[in-house]
Amino acid sequence: NAGVTQTPKFRILKIGQSMTLQCTQDMNHNYMYWYRQDPGMGLKLIYYSVGAGITDKGEVPNGYNVSRSTTEDFPLRLELAAPSQTSVYFCASSPLGESPLHFGNGTRLTVT
Amino acid sequence: RKEVEQDPGPFNVPEGATVAFNCTYSNSASQSFFWYRQDCRKEPKLLMSVYSSGNEDGRFTAQLNRASQYISLLIRDSKLSDSATYLCVVRTGGGNKLTFGTGTQLKVEL
């Protein structure tokens, strides 16, 4: 099993550009999450999903969108990139709501 | 007050030492507690869950004090490979919404 796979690993965007961070998991987990981690800060939840077709906002959703058309995939969309979105983005999954999270390797995004 | 607070460190300890980290949480309704480990520029990985009665996994011992709203992690016989950032994580409410502390950095030295 590959676990949780994120692509790309690194990306540099210009202000105003858009991009999609990809996340896929092969563990048949129902729950999937997107977090961002800024230096010296704890991970902040952007969006999460409890199953295909169901998504909900986390703590810091502004500037992002998600979709969950399949159990496996949970892409994160940035429509108009801003410098404040420079961060490391982690996708995670869990089988149940109370289960520990399995994280992907992260995507390092720089917006200049 | 932050929901989850940790001393950022760094804690610099010699190999073989015992080191303890504390973490406080503000929401008395918090239900589940975890310690995650994060190596530099890598993803967090679950180290251990924290149970009400306390629990041990090899050299690692976790304790929960609900009355004082803190959890602790004790590492005995520190190894160089224990060098990492340790994240205190608290679950409050449904939907598995976890709140992460900013982490405590541990450096184990020869």
PDB file of N, CA and C in Angstrom, chain B residues 11-110:
ATOM      1  N   PHE B  11      14.696  21.193  23.774  1.00  0.00           N
ATOM      2  CA  PHE B  11      15.249  20.458  24.889  1.00  0.00           C
ATOM      3  C   PHE B  11      16.488  19.746  24.339  1.00  0.00           C
ATOM      4  N   ASN B  12      17.647  20.113  24.856  1.00  0.00           N
ATOM      5  CA  ASN B  12      18.899  19.453  24.466  1.00  0.00           C
ATOM      6  C   ASN B  12      19.309  18.521  25.593  1.00  0.00           C
ATOM      7  N   VAL B  13      19.333  17.232  25.326  1.00  0.00           N
ATOM      8  CA  VAL B  13      19.639  16.259  26.370  1.00  0.00           C
ATOM      9  C   VAL B  13      20.713  15.299  25.874  1.00  0.00           C
ATOM     10  N   PRO B  14      21.516  14.736  26.790  1.00  0.00           N
ATOM     11  CA  PRO B  14      22.499  13.743  26.370  1.00  0.00           C
ATOM     12  C   PRO B  14      21.833  12.401  26.144  1.00  0.00           C
ATOM     13  N   GLU B  15      22.460  11.618  25.311  1.00  0.00           N
ATOM     14  CA  GLU B  15      21.969  10.267  25.074  1.00  0.00           C
ATOM     15  C   GLU B  15      21.846   9.529  26.406  1.00  0.00           C
ATOM     16  N   GLY B  16      20.747   8.803  26.581  1.00  0.00           N
ATOM     17  CA  GLY B  16      20.540   8.046  27.806  1.00  0.00           C
ATOM     18  C   GLY B  16      19.735   8.788  28.860  1.00  0.00           C
ATOM     19  N   ALA B  17      19.519  10.073  28.647  1.00  0.00           N
ATOM     20  CA  ALA B  17      18.785  10.874  29.633  1.00  0.00           C
ATOM     21  C   ALA B  17      17.295  10.576  29.572  1.00  0.00           C
ATOM     22  N   THR B  18      16.617  10.973  30.647  1.00  0.00           N
ATOM     23  CA  THR B  18      15.151  10.937  30.684  1.00  0.00           C
ATOM     24  C   THR B  18      14.646  12.361  30.510  1.00  0.00           C
ATOM     25  N   VAL B  19      13.668  12.517  29.666  1.00  0.00           N
ATOM     26  CA  VAL B  19      13.134  13.857  29.387  1.00  0.00           C
ATOM     27  C   VAL B  19      11.617  13.799  29.391  1.00  0.00           C
ATOM     28  N   ALA B  20      10.997  14.876  29.857  1.00  0.00           N
ATOM     29  CA  ALA B  20       9.539  14.923  29.926  1.00  0.00           C
ATOM     30  C   ALA B  20       9.018  16.205  29.293  1.00  0.00           C
ATOM     31  N   PHE B  21       7.927  16.059  28.555  1.00  0.00           N
ATOM     32  CA  PHE B  21       7.255  17.210  27.961  1.00  0.00           C
ATOM     33  C   PHE B  21       5.840  17.291  28.526  1.00  0.00           C
ATOM     34  N   ASN B  22       5.390  18.520  28.738  1.00  0.00           N
ATOM     35  CA  ASN B  22       4.003  18.722  29.134  1.00  0.00           C
ATOM     36  C   ASN B  22       3.251  19.466  28.059  1.00  0.00           C
ATOM     37  N   CYS B  23       1.951  19.326  28.113  1.00  0.00           N
ATOM     38  CA  CYS B  23       1.077  20.002  27.161  1.00  0.00           C
ATOM     39  C   CYS B  23      -0.208  20.324  27.925  1.00  0.00           C
ATOM     40  N   THR B  24      -0.705  21.540  27.788  1.00  0.00           N
ATOM     41  CA  THR B  24      -1.966  21.892  28.426  1.00  0.00           C
ATOM     42  C   THR B  24      -3.021  22.171  27.364  1.00  0.00           C
ATOM     43  N   TYR B  25      -4.263  21.873  27.684  1.00  0.00           N
ATOM     44  CA  TYR B  25      -5.362  22.124  26.756  1.00  0.00           C
ATOM     45  C   TYR B  25      -6.446  22.908  27.475  1.00  0.00           C
ATOM     46  N   SER B  26      -7.175  23.711  26.715  1.00  0.00           N
ATOM     47  CA  SER B  26      -8.090  24.658  27.358  1.00  0.00           C
ATOM     48  C   SER B  26      -9.534  24.168  27.437  1.00  0.00           C
ATOM     49  N   ASN B  27      -9.911  23.238  26.555  1.00  0.00           N
ATOM     50  CA  ASN B  27     -11.307  22.811  26.501  1.00  0.00           C
ATOM     51  C   ASN B  27     -11.528  21.566  27.355  1.00  0.00           C
ATOM     52  N   SER B  28     -12.272  21.728  28.434  1.00  0.00           N
ATOM     53  CA  SER B  28     -12.485  20.604  29.350  1.00  0.00           C
ATOM     54  C   SER B  28     -13.311  19.491  28.723  1.00  0.00           C
ATOM     55  N   ALA B  29     -13.963  19.782  27.590  1.00  0.00           N
ATOM     56  CA  ALA B  29     -14.759  18.757  26.906  1.00  0.00           C
ATOM     57  C   ALA B  29     -13.918  17.912  25.954  1.00  0.00           C
ATOM     58  N   SER B  30     -12.638  18.155  25.883  1.00  0.00           N
ATOM     59  CA  SER B  30     -11.765  17.388  24.987  1.00  0.00           C
ATOM     60  C   SER B  30     -11.847  15.910  25.330  1.00  0.00           C
ATOM     61  N   GLN B  31     -11.821  15.087  24.274  1.00  0.00           N
ATOM     62  CA  GLN B  31     -12.140  13.675  24.476  1.00  0.00           C
ATOM     63  C   GLN B  31     -10.968  12.727  24.267  1.00  0.00           C
ATOM     64  N   SER B  32     -10.119  13.065  23.318  1.00  0.00           N
ATOM     65  CA  SER B  32      -9.026  12.151  22.983  1.00  0.00           C
ATOM     66  C   SER B  32      -7.736  12.943  22.871  1.00  0.00           C
ATOM     67  N   PHE B  33      -6.654  12.228  23.166  1.00  0.00           N
ATOM     68  CA  PHE B  33      -5.367  12.900  23.256  1.00  0.00           C
ATOM     69  C   PHE B  33      -4.297  12.014  22.628  1.00  0.00           C
ATOM     70  N   PHE B  34      -3.371  12.670  21.923  1.00  0.00           N
ATOM     71  CA  PHE B  34      -2.351  11.921  21.204  1.00  0.00           C
ATOM     72  C   PHE B  34      -1.023  12.660  21.271  1.00  0.00           C
ATOM     73  N   TRP B  35       0.032  11.909  21.111  1.00  0.00           N
ATOM     74  CA  TRP B  35       1.343  12.473  20.820  1.00  0.00           C
ATOM     75  C   TRP B  35       1.748  12.021  19.422  1.00  0.00           C
ATOM     76  N   TYR B  36       2.107  12.997  18.584  1.00  0.00           N
ATOM     77  CA  TYR B  36       2.655  12.721  17.261  1.00  0.00           C
ATOM     78  C   TYR B  36       4.105  13.159  17.257  1.00  0.00           C
ATOM     79  N   ARG B  37       4.869  12.509  16.413  1.00  0.00           N
ATOM     80  CA  ARG B  37       6.266  12.873  16.233  1.00  0.00           C
ATOM     81  C   ARG B  37       6.426  13.415  14.819  1.00  0.00           C
ATOM     82  N   GLN B  38       7.200  14.502  14.699  1.00  0.00           N
ATOM     83  CA  GLN B  38       7.447  15.067  13.374  1.00  0.00           C
ATOM     84  C   GLN B  38       8.945  15.314  13.210  1.00  0.00           C
ATOM     85  N   ASP B  39       9.535  14.625  12.266  1.00  0.00           N
ATOM     86  CA  ASP B  39      10.931  14.860  11.930  1.00  0.00           C
ATOM     87  C   ASP B  39      11.021  16.071  11.010  1.00  0.00           C
ATOM     88  N   CYS B  40      12.211  16.656  10.970  1.00  0.00           N
ATOM     89  CA  CYS B  40      12.400  17.900  10.226  1.00  0.00           C
ATOM     90  C   CYS B  40      11.932  17.766   8.780  1.00  0.00           C
ATOM     91  N   ARG B  41      11.025  18.640   8.391  1.00  0.00           N
ATOM     92  CA  ARG B  41      10.525  18.717   7.020  1.00  0.00           C
ATOM     93  C   ARG B  41       9.804  17.437   6.581  1.00  0.00           C
ATOM     94  N   LYS B  42       9.290  16.689   7.547  1.00  0.00           N
ATOM     95  CA  LYS B  42       8.540  15.484   7.215  1.00  0.00           C
ATOM     96  C   LYS B  42       7.114  15.581   7.761  1.00  0.00           C
ATOM     97  N   GLU B  43       6.306  14.568   7.434  1.00  0.00           N
ATOM     98  CA  GLU B  43       4.940  14.561   7.915  1.00  0.00           C
ATOM     99  C   GLU B  43       4.865  14.067   9.362  1.00  0.00           C
ATOM    100  N   PRO B  44       3.863  14.511  10.118  1.00  0.00           N
ATOM    101  CA  PRO B  44       3.669  13.983  11.478  1.00  0.00           C
ATOM    102  C   PRO B  44       3.296  12.507  11.433  1.00  0.00           C
ATOM    103  N   LYS B  45       3.762  11.780  12.437  1.00  0.00           N
ATOM    104  CA  LYS B  45       3.397  10.363  12.556  1.00  0.00           C
ATOM    105  C   LYS B  45       2.965  10.095  13.985  1.00  0.00           C
ATOM    106  N   LEU B  46       1.944   9.267  14.138  1.00  0.00           N
ATOM    107  CA  LEU B  46       1.432   8.956  15.462  1.00  0.00           C
ATOM    108  C   LEU B  46       2.497   8.253  16.290  1.00  0.00           C
ATOM    109  N   LEU B  47       2.775   8.797  17.475  1.00  0.00           N
ATOM    110  CA  LEU B  47       3.672   8.142  18.415  1.00  0.00           C
ATOM    111  C   LEU B  47       2.853   7.252  19.350  1.00  0.00           C
ATOM    112  N   MET B  48       1.859   7.847  19.988  1.00  0.00           N
ATOM    113  CA  MET B  48       0.990   7.070  20.852  1.00  0.00           C
ATOM    114  C   MET B  48      -0.253   7.849  21.223  1.00  0.00           C
ATOM    115  N   SER B  49      -1.312   7.110  21.474  1.00  0.00           N
ATOM    116  CA  SER B  49      -2.510   7.694  22.052  1.00  0.00           C
ATOM    117  C   SER B  49      -2.287   7.819  23.557  1.00  0.00           C
ATOM    118  N   VAL B  50      -3.065   8.677  24.196  1.00  0.00           N
ATOM    119  CA  VAL B  50      -2.942   8.882  25.634  1.00  0.00           C
ATOM    120  C   VAL B  50      -4.248   8.470  26.277  1.00  0.00           C
ATOM    121  N   TYR B  51      -4.176   7.530  27.184  1.00  0.00           N
ATOM    122  CA  TYR B  51      -5.372   7.024  27.834  1.00  0.00           C
ATOM    123  C   TYR B  51      -5.470   7.556  29.260  1.00  0.00           C
ATOM    124  N   SER B  52      -6.693   7.553  29.771  1.00  0.00           N
ATOM    125  CA  SER B  52      -6.960   8.150  31.085  1.00  0.00           C
ATOM    126  C   SER B  52      -6.106   7.553  32.194  1.00  0.00           C
ATOM    127  N   SER B  53      -5.830   6.263  32.077  1.00  0.00           N
ATOM    128  CA  SER B  53      -5.076   5.583  33.129  1.00  0.00           C
ATOM    129  C   SER B  53      -3.576   5.671  32.907  1.00  0.00           C
ATOM    130  N   GLY B  54      -3.182   6.356  31.847  1.00  0.00           N
ATOM    131  CA  GLY B  54      -1.765   6.408  31.498  1.00  0.00           C
ATOM    132  C   GLY B  54      -1.381   5.160  30.720  1.00  0.00           C
ATOM    133  N   ASN B  55      -0.407   5.282  29.867  1.00  0.00           N
ATOM    134  CA  ASN B  55       0.006   4.126  29.083  1.00  0.00           C
ATOM    135  C   ASN B  55       1.472   4.237  28.691  1.00  0.00           C
ATOM    136  N   GLU B  56       2.019   3.085  28.420  1.00  0.00           N
ATOM    137  CA  GLU B  56       3.444   2.978  28.162  1.00  0.00           C
ATOM    138  C   GLU B  56       3.659   2.203  26.871  1.00  0.00           C
ATOM    139  N   ASP B  57       4.665   2.635  26.123  1.00  0.00           N
ATOM    140  CA  ASP B  57       5.043   1.904  24.912  1.00  0.00           C
ATOM    141  C   ASP B  57       6.560   1.907  24.851  1.00  0.00           C
ATOM    142  N   GLY B  58       7.155   0.853  25.369  1.00  0.00           N
ATOM    143  CA  GLY B  58       8.604   0.791  25.398  1.00  0.00           C
ATOM    144  C   GLY B  58       9.190   1.876  26.289  1.00  0.00           C
ATOM    145  N   ARG B  59       9.989   2.743  25.724  1.00  0.00           N
ATOM    146  CA  ARG B  59      10.636   3.804  26.500  1.00  0.00           C
ATOM    147  C   ARG B  59       9.746   5.039  26.679  1.00  0.00           C
ATOM    148  N   PHE B  60       8.580   5.003  26.114  1.00  0.00           N
ATOM    149  CA  PHE B  60       7.685   6.162  26.127  1.00  0.00           C
ATOM    150  C   PHE B  60       6.499   5.915  27.071  1.00  0.00           C
ATOM    151  N   THR B  61       6.229   6.917  27.912  1.00  0.00           N
ATOM    152  CA  THR B  61       5.092   6.847  28.822  1.00  0.00           C
ATOM    153  C   THR B  61       4.271   8.123  28.682  1.00  0.00           C
ATOM    154  N   ALA B  62       2.978   7.952  28.510  1.00  0.00           N
ATOM    155  CA  ALA B  62       2.081   9.101  28.391  1.00  0.00           C
ATOM    156  C   ALA B  62       1.129   9.113  29.580  1.00  0.00           C
ATOM    157  N   GLN B  63       0.839  10.317  30.067  1.00  0.00           N
ATOM    158  CA  GLN B  63      -0.072  10.483  31.189  1.00  0.00           C
ATOM    159  C   GLN B  63      -1.090  11.564  30.847  1.00  0.00           C
ATOM    160  N   LEU B  64      -2.287  11.416  31.405  1.00  0.00           N
ATOM    161  CA  LEU B  64      -3.348  12.403  31.229  1.00  0.00           C
ATOM    162  C   LEU B  64      -3.846  12.842  32.597  1.00  0.00           C
ATOM    163  N   ASN B  65      -3.956  14.128  32.800  1.00  0.00           N
ATOM    164  CA  ASN B  65      -4.533  14.676  34.030  1.00  0.00           C
ATOM    165  C   ASN B  65      -5.701  15.564  33.628  1.00  0.00           C
ATOM    166  N   ARG B  66      -6.905  14.990  33.689  1.00  0.00           N
ATOM    167  CA  ARG B  66      -8.096  15.734  33.247  1.00  0.00           C
ATOM    168  C   ARG B  66      -8.406  16.893  34.175  1.00  0.00           C
ATOM    169  N   ALA B  67      -8.163  16.723  35.452  1.00  0.00           N
ATOM    170  CA  ALA B  67      -8.489  17.788  36.417  1.00  0.00           C
ATOM    171  C   ALA B  67      -7.683  19.049  36.133  1.00  0.00           C
ATOM    172  N   SER B  68      -6.419  18.867  35.805  1.00  0.00           N
ATOM    173  CA  SER B  68      -5.548  20.002  35.524  1.00  0.00           C
ATOM    174  C   SER B  68      -5.426  20.285  34.033  1.00  0.00           C
ATOM    175  N   GLN B  69      -6.043  19.449  33.229  1.00  0.00           N
ATOM    176  CA  GLN B  69      -6.078  19.620  31.766  1.00  0.00           C
ATOM    177  C   GLN B  69      -4.670  19.672  31.177  1.00  0.00           C
ATOM    178  N   TYR B  70      -3.899  18.655  31.497  1.00  0.00           N
ATOM    179  CA  TYR B  70      -2.617  18.540  30.819  1.00  0.00           C
ATOM    180  C   TYR B  70      -2.301  17.082  30.555  1.00  0.00           C
ATOM    181  N   ILE B  71      -1.473  16.898  29.530  1.00  0.00           N
ATOM    182  CA  ILE B  71      -0.942  15.577  29.231  1.00  0.00           C
ATOM    183  C   ILE B  71       0.577  15.668  29.200  1.00  0.00           C
ATOM    184  N   SER B  72       1.206  14.550  29.424  1.00  0.00           N
ATOM    185  CA  SER B  72       2.667  14.544  29.463  1.00  0.00           C
ATOM    186  C   SER B  72       3.210  13.367  28.665  1.00  0.00           C
ATOM    187  N   LEU B  73       4.438  13.527  28.255  1.00  0.00           N
ATOM    188  CA  LEU B  73       5.159  12.455  27.562  1.00  0.00           C
ATOM    189  C   LEU B  73       6.531  12.337  28.206  1.00  0.00           C
ATOM    190  N   LEU B  74       6.851  11.133  28.660  1.00  0.00           N
ATOM    191  CA  LEU B  74       8.145  10.856  29.271  1.00  0.00           C
ATOM    192  C   LEU B  74       8.921   9.928  28.354  1.00  0.00           C
ATOM    193  N   ILE B  75      10.140  10.297  28.049  1.00  0.00           N
ATOM    194  CA  ILE B  75      11.004   9.447  27.231  1.00  0.00           C
ATOM    195  C   ILE B  75      12.194   9.035  28.091  1.00  0.00           C
ATOM    196  N   ARG B  76      12.348   7.735  28.279  1.00  0.00           N
ATOM    197  CA  ARG B  76      13.472   7.219  29.057  1.00  0.00           C
ATOM    198  C   ARG B  76      14.583   6.763  28.119  1.00  0.00           C
ATOM    199  N   ASP B  77      15.823   6.789  28.643  1.00  0.00           N
ATOM    200  CA  ASP B  77      16.965   6.282  27.872  1.00  0.00           C
ATOM    201  C   ASP B  77      16.972   6.858  26.459  1.00  0.00           C
ATOM    202  N   SER B  78      17.019   8.167  26.355  1.00  0.00           N
ATOM    203  CA  SER B  78      16.916   8.852  25.067  1.00  0.00           C
ATOM    204  C   SER B  78      17.961   8.345  24.075  1.00  0.00           C
ATOM    205  N   LYS B  79      17.525   8.210  22.830  1.00  0.00           N
ATOM    206  CA  LYS B  79      18.407   7.824  21.734  1.00  0.00           C
ATOM    207  C   LYS B  79      18.577   9.010  20.787  1.00  0.00           C
ATOM    208  N   LEU B  80      19.678   8.976  20.032  1.00  0.00           N
ATOM    209  CA  LEU B  80      19.875  10.013  19.034  1.00  0.00           C
ATOM    210  C   LEU B  80      18.685  10.085  18.076  1.00  0.00           C
ATOM    211  N   SER B  81      18.121   8.916  17.784  1.00  0.00           N
ATOM    212  CA  SER B  81      17.009   8.840  16.837  1.00  0.00           C
ATOM    213  C   SER B  81      15.708   9.422  17.393  1.00  0.00           C
ATOM    214  N   ASP B  82      15.689   9.756  18.685  1.00  0.00           N
ATOM    215  CA  ASP B  82      14.491  10.390  19.262  1.00  0.00           C
ATOM    216  C   ASP B  82      14.448  11.883  18.934  1.00  0.00           C
ATOM    217  N   SER B  83      15.518  12.427  18.393  1.00  0.00           N
ATOM    218  CA  SER B  83      15.549  13.845  18.039  1.00  0.00           C
ATOM    219  C   SER B  83      14.464  14.128  17.009  1.00  0.00           C
ATOM    220  N   ALA B  84      13.552  15.020  17.379  1.00  0.00           N
ATOM    221  CA  ALA B  84      12.388  15.315  16.538  1.00  0.00           C
ATOM    222  C   ALA B  84      11.575  16.379  17.257  1.00  0.00           C
ATOM    223  N   THR B  85      10.476  16.761  16.645  1.00  0.00           N
ATOM    224  CA  THR B  85       9.501  17.634  17.302  1.00  0.00           C
ATOM    225  C   THR B  85       8.309  16.785  17.699  1.00  0.00           C
ATOM    226  N   TYR B  86       7.871  16.950  18.937  1.00  0.00           N
ATOM    227  CA  TYR B  86       6.769  16.155  19.466  1.00  0.00           C
ATOM    228  C   TYR B  86       5.528  17.043  19.564  1.00  0.00           C
ATOM    229  N   LEU B  87       4.488  16.611  18.883  1.00  0.00           N
ATOM    230  CA  LEU B  87       3.255  17.383  18.783  1.00  0.00           C
ATOM    231  C   LEU B  87       2.197  16.818  19.716  1.00  0.00           C
ATOM    232  N   CYS B  88       1.630  17.678  20.527  1.00  0.00           N
ATOM    233  CA  CYS B  88       0.511  17.321  21.380  1.00  0.00           C
ATOM    234  C   CYS B  88      -0.764  17.571  20.581  1.00  0.00           C
ATOM    235  N   VAL B  89      -1.658  16.591  20.554  1.00  0.00           N
ATOM    236  CA  VAL B  89      -2.847  16.695  19.713  1.00  0.00           C
ATOM    237  C   VAL B  89      -4.080  16.338  20.532  1.00  0.00           C
ATOM    238  N   VAL B  90      -5.108  17.152  20.401  1.00  0.00           N
ATOM    239  CA  VAL B  90      -6.316  16.978  21.206  1.00  0.00           C
ATOM    240  C   VAL B  90      -7.528  16.929  20.279  1.00  0.00           C
ATOM    241  N   ARG B  91      -8.430  15.996  20.541  1.00  0.00           N
ATOM    242  CA  ARG B  91      -9.673  15.939  19.776  1.00  0.00           C
ATOM    243  C   ARG B  91     -10.819  16.405  20.665  1.00  0.00           C
ATOM    244  N   THR B  92     -11.556  17.371  20.128  1.00  0.00           N
ATOM    245  CA  THR B  92     -12.707  17.903  20.858  1.00  0.00           C
ATOM    246  C   THR B  92     -13.902  17.870  19.928  1.00  0.00           C
ATOM    247  N   GLY B  93     -14.956  17.216  20.309  1.00  0.00           N
ATOM    248  CA  GLY B  93     -16.142  17.172  19.472  1.00  0.00           C
ATOM    249  C   GLY B  93     -16.053  16.077  18.427  1.00  0.00           C
ATOM    250  N   GLY B  94     -17.060  16.029  17.561  1.00  0.00           N
ATOM    251  CA  GLY B  94     -17.123  14.973  16.569  1.00  0.00           C
ATOM    252  C   GLY B  94     -16.410  15.315  15.288  1.00  0.00           C
ATOM    253  N   GLY B  95     -16.451  14.411  14.344  1.00  0.00           N
ATOM    254  CA  GLY B  95     -15.855  14.625  13.032  1.00  0.00           C
ATOM    255  C   GLY B  95     -14.361  14.557  13.023  1.00  0.00           C
ATOM    256  N   ASN B  96     -13.754  14.099  14.110  1.00  0.00           N
ATOM    257  CA  ASN B  96     -12.308  13.977  14.206  1.00  0.00           C
ATOM    258  C   ASN B  96     -11.595  15.284  13.922  1.00  0.00           C
ATOM    259  N   LYS B  97     -12.086  16.367  14.469  1.00  0.00           N
ATOM    260  CA  LYS B  97     -11.385  17.640  14.357  1.00  0.00           C
ATOM    261  C   LYS B  97     -10.335  17.680  15.449  1.00  0.00           C
ATOM    262  N   LEU B  98      -9.098  17.659  14.996  1.00  0.00           N
ATOM    263  CA  LEU B  98      -7.987  17.629  15.928  1.00  0.00           C
ATOM    264  C   LEU B  98      -7.342  18.998  16.025  1.00  0.00           C
ATOM    265  N   THR B  99      -6.920  19.369  17.216  1.00  0.00           N
ATOM    266  CA  THR B  99      -6.166  20.598  17.423  1.00  0.00           C
ATOM    267  C   THR B  99      -4.730  20.215  17.764  1.00  0.00           C
ATOM    268  N   PHE B 100      -3.813  20.766  16.981  1.00  0.00           N
ATOM    269  CA  PHE B 100      -2.402  20.450  17.152  1.00  0.00           C
ATOM    270  C   PHE B 100      -1.700  21.550  17.939  1.00  0.00           C
ATOM    271  N   GLY B 101      -0.857  21.143  18.880  1.00  0.00           N
ATOM    272  CA  GLY B 101       0.044  22.104  19.487  1.00  0.00           C
ATOM    273  C   GLY B 101       1.157  22.457  18.516  1.00  0.00           C
ATOM    274  N   THR B 102       1.930  23.465  18.869  1.00  0.00           N
ATOM    275  CA  THR B 102       3.006  23.911  17.984  1.00  0.00           C
ATOM    276  C   THR B 102       4.233  23.002  18.050  1.00  0.00           C
ATOM    277  N   GLY B 103       4.265  22.131  19.049  1.00  0.00           N
ATOM    278  CA  GLY B 103       5.343  21.152  19.106  1.00  0.00           C
ATOM    279  C   GLY B 103       6.457  21.534  20.055  1.00  0.00           C
ATOM    280  N   THR B 104       7.104  20.509  20.605  1.00  0.00           N
ATOM    281  CA  THR B 104       8.289  20.674  21.447  1.00  0.00           C
ATOM    282  C   THR B 104       9.448  19.981  20.749  1.00  0.00           C
ATOM    283  N   GLN B 105      10.516  20.738  20.547  1.00  0.00           N
ATOM    284  CA  GLN B 105      11.662  20.187  19.831  1.00  0.00           C
ATOM    285  C   GLN B 105      12.620  19.507  20.805  1.00  0.00           C
ATOM    286  N   LEU B 106      12.993  18.291  20.483  1.00  0.00           N
ATOM    287  CA  LEU B 106      13.951  17.527  21.283  1.00  0.00           C
ATOM    288  C   LEU B 106      15.202  17.274  20.459  1.00  0.00           C
ATOM    289  N   LYS B 107      16.353  17.560  21.059  1.00  0.00           N
ATOM    290  CA  LYS B 107      17.630  17.236  20.435  1.00  0.00           C
ATOM    291  C   LYS B 107      18.415  16.358  21.401  1.00  0.00           C
ATOM    292  N   VAL B 108      18.688  15.149  20.994  1.00  0.00           N
ATOM    293  CA  VAL B 108      19.477  14.229  21.801  1.00  0.00           C
ATOM    294  C   VAL B 108      20.899  14.240  21.266  1.00  0.00           C
ATOM    295  N   GLU B 109      21.833  14.463  22.188  1.00  0.00           N
ATOM    296  CA  GLU B 109      23.234  14.646  21.771  1.00  0.00           C
ATOM    297  C   GLU B 109      24.122  13.567  22.358  1.00  0.00           C
ATOM    298  N   LEU B 110      25.237  13.335  21.688  1.00  0.00           N
ATOM    299  CA  LEU B 110      26.208  12.350  22.182  1.00  0.00           C
ATOM    300  C   LEU B 110      26.852  12.848  23.468  1.00  0.00           C
TER     301      LEU B 110
END
